[in-house]
Short mmCIF file of C-alpha atoms in Angstrom, two decimals:
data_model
loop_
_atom_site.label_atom_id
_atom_site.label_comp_id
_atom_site.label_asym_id
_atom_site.label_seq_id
_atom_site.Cartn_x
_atom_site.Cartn_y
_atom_site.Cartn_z
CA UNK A 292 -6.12 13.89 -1.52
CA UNK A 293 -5.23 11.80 -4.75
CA UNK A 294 -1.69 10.82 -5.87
CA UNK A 295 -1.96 13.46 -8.72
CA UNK A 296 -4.14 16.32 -6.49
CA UNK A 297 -1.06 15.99 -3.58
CA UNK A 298 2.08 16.79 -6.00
CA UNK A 299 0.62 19.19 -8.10
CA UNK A 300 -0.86 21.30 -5.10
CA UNK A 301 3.51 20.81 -4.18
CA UNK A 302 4.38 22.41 -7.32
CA UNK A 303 1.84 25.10 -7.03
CA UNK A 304 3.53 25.66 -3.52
CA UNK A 305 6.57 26.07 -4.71
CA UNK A 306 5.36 28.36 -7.41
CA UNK A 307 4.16 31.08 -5.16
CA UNK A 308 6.91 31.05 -2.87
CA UNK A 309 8.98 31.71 -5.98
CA UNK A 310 7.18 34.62 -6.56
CA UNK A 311 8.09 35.46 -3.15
CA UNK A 312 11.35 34.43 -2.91
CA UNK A 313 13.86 35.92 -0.20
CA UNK A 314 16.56 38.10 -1.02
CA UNK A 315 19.45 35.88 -0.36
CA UNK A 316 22.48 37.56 2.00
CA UNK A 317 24.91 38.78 -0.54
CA UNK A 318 28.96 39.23 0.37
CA UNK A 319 30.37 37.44 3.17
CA UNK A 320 27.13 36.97 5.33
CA UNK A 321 26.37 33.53 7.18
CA UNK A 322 25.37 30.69 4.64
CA UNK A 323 22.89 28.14 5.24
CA UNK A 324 23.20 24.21 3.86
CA UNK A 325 20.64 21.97 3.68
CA UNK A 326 22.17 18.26 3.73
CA UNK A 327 20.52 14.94 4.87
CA UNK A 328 20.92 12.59 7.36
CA UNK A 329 21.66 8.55 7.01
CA UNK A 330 23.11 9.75 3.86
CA UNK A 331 27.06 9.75 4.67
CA UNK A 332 29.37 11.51 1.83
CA UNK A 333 33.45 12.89 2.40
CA UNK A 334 31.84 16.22 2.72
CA UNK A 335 30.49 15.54 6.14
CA UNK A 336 34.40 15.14 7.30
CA UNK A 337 34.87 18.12 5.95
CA UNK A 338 31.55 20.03 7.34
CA UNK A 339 32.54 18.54 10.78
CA UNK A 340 36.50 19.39 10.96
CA UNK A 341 36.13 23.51 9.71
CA UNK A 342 37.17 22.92 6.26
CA UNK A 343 34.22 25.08 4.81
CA UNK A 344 35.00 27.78 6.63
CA UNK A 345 38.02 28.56 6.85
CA UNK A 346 37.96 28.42 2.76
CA UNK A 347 34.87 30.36 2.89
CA UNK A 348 36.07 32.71 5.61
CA UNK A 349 32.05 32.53 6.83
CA UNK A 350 30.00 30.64 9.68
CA UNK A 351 27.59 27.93 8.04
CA UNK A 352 24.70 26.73 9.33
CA UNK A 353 24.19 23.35 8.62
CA UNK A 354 20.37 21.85 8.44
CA UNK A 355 19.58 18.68 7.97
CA UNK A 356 15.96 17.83 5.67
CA UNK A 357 13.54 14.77 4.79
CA UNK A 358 13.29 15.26 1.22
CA UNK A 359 14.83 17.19 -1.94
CA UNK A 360 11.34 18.36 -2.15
CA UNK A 361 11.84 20.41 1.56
CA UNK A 362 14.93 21.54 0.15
CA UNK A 363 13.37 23.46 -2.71
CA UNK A 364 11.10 24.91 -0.29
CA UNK A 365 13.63 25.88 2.11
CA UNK A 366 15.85 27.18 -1.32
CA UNK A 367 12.44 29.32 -2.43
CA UNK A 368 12.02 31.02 1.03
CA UNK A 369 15.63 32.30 1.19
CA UNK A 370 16.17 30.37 4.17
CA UNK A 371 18.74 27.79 2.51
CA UNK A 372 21.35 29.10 0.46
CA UNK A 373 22.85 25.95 -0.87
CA UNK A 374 21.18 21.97 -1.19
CA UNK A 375 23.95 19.22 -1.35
CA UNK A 376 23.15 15.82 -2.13
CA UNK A 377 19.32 17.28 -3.59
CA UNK A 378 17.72 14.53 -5.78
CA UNK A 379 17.42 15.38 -9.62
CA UNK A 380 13.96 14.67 -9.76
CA UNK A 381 12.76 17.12 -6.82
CA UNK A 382 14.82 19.61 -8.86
CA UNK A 383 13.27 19.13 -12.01
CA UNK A 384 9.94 19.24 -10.06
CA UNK A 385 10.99 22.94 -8.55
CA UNK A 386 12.05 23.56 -12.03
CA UNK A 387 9.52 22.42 -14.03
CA UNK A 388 7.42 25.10 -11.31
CA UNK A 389 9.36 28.03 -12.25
CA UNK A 390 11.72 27.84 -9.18
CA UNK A 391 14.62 29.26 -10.85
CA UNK A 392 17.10 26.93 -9.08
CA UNK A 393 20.42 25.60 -10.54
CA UNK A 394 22.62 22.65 -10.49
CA UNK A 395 26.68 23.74 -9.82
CA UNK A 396 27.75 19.62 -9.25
CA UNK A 397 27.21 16.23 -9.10
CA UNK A 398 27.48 15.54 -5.52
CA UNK A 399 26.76 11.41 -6.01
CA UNK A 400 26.14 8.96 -8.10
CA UNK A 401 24.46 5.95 -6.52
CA UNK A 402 22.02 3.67 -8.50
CA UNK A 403 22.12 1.21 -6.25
CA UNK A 404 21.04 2.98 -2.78
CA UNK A 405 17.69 4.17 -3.87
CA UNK A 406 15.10 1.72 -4.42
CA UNK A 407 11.59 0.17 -4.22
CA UNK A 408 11.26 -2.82 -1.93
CA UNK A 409 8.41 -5.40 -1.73
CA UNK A 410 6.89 -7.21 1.12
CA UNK A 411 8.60 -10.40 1.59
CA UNK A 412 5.22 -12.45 2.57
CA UNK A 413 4.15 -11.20 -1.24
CA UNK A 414 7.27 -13.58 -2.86
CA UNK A 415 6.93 -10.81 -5.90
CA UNK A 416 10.08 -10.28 -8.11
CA UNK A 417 11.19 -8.76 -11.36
CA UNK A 418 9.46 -12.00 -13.12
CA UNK A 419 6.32 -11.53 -11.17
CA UNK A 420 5.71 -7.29 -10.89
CA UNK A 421 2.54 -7.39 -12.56
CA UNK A 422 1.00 -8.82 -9.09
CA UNK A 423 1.86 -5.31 -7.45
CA UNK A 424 -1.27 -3.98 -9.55
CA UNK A 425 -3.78 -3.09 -7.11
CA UNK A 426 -1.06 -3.13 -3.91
CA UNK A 427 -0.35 -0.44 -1.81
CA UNK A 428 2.84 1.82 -1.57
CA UNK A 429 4.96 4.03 -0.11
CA UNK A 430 6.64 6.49 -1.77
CA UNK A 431 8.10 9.98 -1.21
CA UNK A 432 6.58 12.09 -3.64
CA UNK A 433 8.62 14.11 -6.01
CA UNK A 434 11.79 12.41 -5.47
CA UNK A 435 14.93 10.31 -6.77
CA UNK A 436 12.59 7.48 -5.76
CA UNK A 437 9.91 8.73 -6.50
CA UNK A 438 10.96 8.68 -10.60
CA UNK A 439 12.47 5.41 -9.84
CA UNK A 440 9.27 3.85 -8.91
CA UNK A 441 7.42 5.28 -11.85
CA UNK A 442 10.07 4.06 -14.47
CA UNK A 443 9.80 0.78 -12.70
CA UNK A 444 6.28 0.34 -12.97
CA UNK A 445 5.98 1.52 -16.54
CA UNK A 446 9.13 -1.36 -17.62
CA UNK A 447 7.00 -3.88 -15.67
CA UNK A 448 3.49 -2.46 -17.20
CA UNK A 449 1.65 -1.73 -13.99
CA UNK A 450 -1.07 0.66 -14.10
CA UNK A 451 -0.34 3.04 -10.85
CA UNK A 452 -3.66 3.76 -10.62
CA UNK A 453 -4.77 1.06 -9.89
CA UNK A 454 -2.43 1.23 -6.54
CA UNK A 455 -3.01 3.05 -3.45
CA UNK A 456 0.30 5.50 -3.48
CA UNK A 457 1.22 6.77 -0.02
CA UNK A 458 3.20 9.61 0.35
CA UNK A 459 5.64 8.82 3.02
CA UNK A 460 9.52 9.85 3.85
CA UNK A 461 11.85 7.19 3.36
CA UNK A 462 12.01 6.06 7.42
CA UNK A 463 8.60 6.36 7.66
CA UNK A 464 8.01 4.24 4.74
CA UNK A 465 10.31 1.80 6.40
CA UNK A 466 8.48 1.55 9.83
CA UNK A 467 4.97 1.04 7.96
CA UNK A 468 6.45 -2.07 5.70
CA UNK A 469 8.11 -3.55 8.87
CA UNK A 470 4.80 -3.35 10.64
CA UNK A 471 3.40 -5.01 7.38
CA UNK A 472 0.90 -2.04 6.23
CA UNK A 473 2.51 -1.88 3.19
CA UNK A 474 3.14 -4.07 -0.20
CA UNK A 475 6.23 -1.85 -1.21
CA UNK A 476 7.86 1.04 0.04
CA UNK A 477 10.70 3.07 -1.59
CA UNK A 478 13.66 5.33 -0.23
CA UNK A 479 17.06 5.46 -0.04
CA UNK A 480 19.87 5.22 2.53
CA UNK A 481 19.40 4.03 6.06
CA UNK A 482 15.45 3.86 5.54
CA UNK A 483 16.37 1.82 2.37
CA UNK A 484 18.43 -0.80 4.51
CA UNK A 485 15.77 -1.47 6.96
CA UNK A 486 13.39 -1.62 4.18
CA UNK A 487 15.53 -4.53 2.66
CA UNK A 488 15.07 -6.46 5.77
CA UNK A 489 11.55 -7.37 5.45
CA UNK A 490 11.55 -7.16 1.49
CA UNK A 491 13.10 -7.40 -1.82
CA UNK A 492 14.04 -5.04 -4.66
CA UNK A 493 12.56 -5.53 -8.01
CA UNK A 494 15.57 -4.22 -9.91
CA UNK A 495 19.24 -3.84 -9.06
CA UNK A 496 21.48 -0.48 -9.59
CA UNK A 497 22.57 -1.95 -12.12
CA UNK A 498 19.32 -3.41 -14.34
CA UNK A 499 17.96 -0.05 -13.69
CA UNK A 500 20.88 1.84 -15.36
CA UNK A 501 20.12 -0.37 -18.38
CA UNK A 502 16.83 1.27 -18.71
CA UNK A 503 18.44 4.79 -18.43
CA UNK A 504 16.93 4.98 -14.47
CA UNK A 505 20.31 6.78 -13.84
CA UNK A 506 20.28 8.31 -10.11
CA UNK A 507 22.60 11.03 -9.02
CA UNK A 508 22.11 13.80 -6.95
CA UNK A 509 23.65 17.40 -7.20
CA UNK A 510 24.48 20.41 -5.27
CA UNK A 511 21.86 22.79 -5.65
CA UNK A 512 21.54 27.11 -5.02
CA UNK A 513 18.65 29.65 -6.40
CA UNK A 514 20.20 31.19 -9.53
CA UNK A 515 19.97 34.44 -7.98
CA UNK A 516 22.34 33.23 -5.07
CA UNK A 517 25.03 32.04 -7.45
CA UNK A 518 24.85 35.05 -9.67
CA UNK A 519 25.83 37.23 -6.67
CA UNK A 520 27.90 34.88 -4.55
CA UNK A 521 29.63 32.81 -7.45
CA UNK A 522 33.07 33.04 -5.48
CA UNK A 523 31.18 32.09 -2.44
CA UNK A 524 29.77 28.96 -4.25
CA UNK A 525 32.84 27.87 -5.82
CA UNK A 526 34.86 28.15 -2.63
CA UNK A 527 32.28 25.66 -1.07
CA UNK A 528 32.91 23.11 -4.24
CA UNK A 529 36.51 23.16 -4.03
CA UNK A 530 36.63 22.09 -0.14
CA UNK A 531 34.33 19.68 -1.61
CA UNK A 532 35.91 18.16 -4.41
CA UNK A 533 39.02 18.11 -1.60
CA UNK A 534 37.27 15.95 0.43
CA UNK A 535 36.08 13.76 -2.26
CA UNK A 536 39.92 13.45 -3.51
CA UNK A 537 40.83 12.24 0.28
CA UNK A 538 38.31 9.91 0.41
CA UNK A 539 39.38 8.19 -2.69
CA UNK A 540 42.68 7.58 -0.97
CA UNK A 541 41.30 4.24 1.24
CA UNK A 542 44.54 5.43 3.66
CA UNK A 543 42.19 8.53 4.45
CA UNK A 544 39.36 6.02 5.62
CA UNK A 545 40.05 5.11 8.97
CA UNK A 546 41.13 9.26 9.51
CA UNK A 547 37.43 9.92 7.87
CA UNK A 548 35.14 7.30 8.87
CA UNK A 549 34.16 7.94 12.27
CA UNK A 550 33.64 11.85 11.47
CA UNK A 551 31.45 10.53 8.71
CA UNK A 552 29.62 8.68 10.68
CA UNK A 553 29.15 10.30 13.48
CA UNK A 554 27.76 13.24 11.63
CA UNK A 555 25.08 11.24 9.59
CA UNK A 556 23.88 9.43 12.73
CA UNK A 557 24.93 6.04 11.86
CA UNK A 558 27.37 2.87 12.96
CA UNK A 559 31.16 2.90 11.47
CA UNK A 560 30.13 -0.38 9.60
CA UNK A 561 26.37 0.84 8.25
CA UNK A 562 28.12 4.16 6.77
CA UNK A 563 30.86 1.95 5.37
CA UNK A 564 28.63 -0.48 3.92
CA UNK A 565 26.37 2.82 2.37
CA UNK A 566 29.51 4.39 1.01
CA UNK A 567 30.24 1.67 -0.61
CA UNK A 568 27.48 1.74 -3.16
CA UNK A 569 28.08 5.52 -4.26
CA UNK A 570 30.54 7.14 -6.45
CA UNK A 571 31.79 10.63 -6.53
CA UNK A 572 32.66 12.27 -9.72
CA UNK A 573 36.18 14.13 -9.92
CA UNK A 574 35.55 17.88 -11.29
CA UNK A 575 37.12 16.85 -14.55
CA UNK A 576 34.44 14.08 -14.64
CA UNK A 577 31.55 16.09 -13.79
CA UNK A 578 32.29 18.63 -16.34
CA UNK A 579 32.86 15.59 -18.96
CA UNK A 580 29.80 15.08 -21.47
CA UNK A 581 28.60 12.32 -19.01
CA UNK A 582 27.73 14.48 -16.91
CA UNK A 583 26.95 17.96 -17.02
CA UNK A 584 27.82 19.18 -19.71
CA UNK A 585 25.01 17.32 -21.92
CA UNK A 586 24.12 14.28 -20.99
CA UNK A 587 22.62 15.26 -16.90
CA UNK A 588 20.10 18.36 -19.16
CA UNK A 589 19.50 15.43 -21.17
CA UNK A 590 18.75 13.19 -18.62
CA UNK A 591 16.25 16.02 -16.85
CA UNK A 592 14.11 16.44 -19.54
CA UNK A 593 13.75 12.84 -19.64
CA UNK A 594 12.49 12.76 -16.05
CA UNK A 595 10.22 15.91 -16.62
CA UNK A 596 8.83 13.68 -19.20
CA UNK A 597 7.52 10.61 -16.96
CA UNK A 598 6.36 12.95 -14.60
CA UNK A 599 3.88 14.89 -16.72
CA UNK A 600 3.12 11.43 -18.66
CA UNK A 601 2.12 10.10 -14.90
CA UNK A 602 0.14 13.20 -14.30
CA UNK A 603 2.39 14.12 -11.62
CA UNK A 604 3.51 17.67 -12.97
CA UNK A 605 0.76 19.98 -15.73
CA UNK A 606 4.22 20.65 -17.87
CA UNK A 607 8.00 20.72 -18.70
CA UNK A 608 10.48 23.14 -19.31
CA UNK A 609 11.47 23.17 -23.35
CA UNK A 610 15.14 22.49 -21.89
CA UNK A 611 16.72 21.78 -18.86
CA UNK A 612 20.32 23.71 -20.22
CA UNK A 613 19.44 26.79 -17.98
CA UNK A 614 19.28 24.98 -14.89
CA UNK A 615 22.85 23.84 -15.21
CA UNK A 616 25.47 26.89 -13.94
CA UNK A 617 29.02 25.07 -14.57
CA UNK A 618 30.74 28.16 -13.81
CA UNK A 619 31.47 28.10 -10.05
CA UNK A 620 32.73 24.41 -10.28
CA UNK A 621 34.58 25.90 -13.29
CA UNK A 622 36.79 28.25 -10.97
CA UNK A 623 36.54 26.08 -8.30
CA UNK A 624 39.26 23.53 -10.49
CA UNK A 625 41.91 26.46 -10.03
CA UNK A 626 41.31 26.76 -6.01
#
């Protein structure tokens, strides 16, 4: 199956189960999160010591995913209520589908802990990138990384197809380019880090923000879930936006850490090291014009836009200002 064939037979899957999308449990019923692994954020502490909830007076399941794009399958068969930490560009894939998902915050910003990383026996760097024409790569398809590898490679002026593009989760992306299968491989978090030891990155966080390759991720819910459960939703931001706020304090850290930790699967010093390179947005921020309340619906569009120029979606939606619901993290700011 070609690069092309495999993501758009994706976004026809996640068409039809749109069309048959759950009923999600309305009232006070047992949620279900979707959240990653080897991706440590202040939320975990507060997933792993009962903050949720008690606020939420509910039991929540917690379930951990590969990809954003598993989340907006999980999201379309009612059997995930709420995505945190779900890339932008698997949303604007769902999206772009017809999955009428929204966006109610931005859970992370972190431009610098998802990335493409090449072979170190290839010696290629940001002055040498038109060598990786014709190399093979690894790349989860329909992600953060994924749009991050197809903005790099249209800076540089490669011609993807003229590379063999694997579709691979980030840690199995990292085992192939430590075995030396691969030329590149991209991903983020933990499978990033092992990736770096046999390779280099192209671009850093911050070179890539210069070309407007901004990467956040956001906490995600079918519109339909929010509409009836808005309380619900904005219940789970607050505790959210709490832990956040205790994690800026650095006399929280050595409270936080090992929770943290512990509940991503990682060491004390790898999930200090990753937490290091991200940023959480206060509410205030996040409902700022940098973020979403102009410049993230911006920003999506823009990504819908490489996507169907690569061939990798058939279309975009005329504007991404529907997929945006500020209103729980609105009434959240008063809890």
């Amino acid at each position: 199956m070609t690069f092309k064939s495999k993501l758009m037979s994706a976004t026809a899957a996640i068409a039809m189960l749109t069309g048959a999308q759950a009923a999600t449990a309305a009232g006070h019923g047992e949620i279900t999160v979707a959240y990653f692994l080897e991706w440590p954020m202040p939320f975990q502490y507060a997933k792993e010591t009962g903050m949720y909830d008690e606020a939420m007076g509910t039991k929540i399941n917690w379930v951990s995913f590969d990809t954003g794009t598993a989340m907006s399958a999980a999201m379309a068969s009612g059997d995930v209520q709420l995505s945190v930490s779900q890339g932008v560009p698997p949303f604007v894939v769902a999206t772009s589908a017809g999955q009428d998902l929204q966006i109610v915050d931005v859970a992370v910003s972190y431009s610098d802990n998802d990335n493409c990383v090449v072979a170190s026996g290839l010696e290629i760097d940001k002055d040498s990138a038109g060598e990786l024409a014709g190399k093979k790569v690894a790349v989860p398809l329909g992600t953060a990384a994924h749009y991050g590898f197809l903005s790099q490679m249209n800076h540089f002026g490669v011609d993807i197809s003229t590379m063999d593009i694997v579709d691979m989760a980030p840690a199995e992306g990292a085992a192939a380019l430590a075995q030396g299968s691969l030329d590149m491989a991209c991903g983020w978090g933990g499978a990033l880090r092992r990736m770096k030891e046999h390779g280099n990155v192209l671009l850093t966080g911050a070179e890539k923000e210069e070309l407007g390759i901004l990467v956040f991720d956001a906490t995600t819910a079918p519109a339909t879930y929010i509409a009836e459960n808005g309380d619900m939703v904005a219940k789970f931001l607050a505790v959210t936006a709490k832990a956040n706020a205790m994690w800026a304090d650095e006399a929280n850290h050595a409270k936080m850490l090992p929770v943290i930790a512990k509940d991503a699967g990682m060491s004390e010093e790898d999930t200090m090291s990753t937490l290091s390179t991200f940023k959480f947005p206060t509410v205030d921020e996040q409902l700022s014009d940098k973020w979403l309340n102009g410049r993230a619906q911006t920003f999506m569009k823009g990504v819908a836009g490489v996507f169907v120029d690569a061939g990798s979606i058939p279309s975009a939606l005329d504007s991404y200002a529907g997929t945006v619901n500020t209103g729980p993290l609105e009434a959240a700011k008063d809890m």
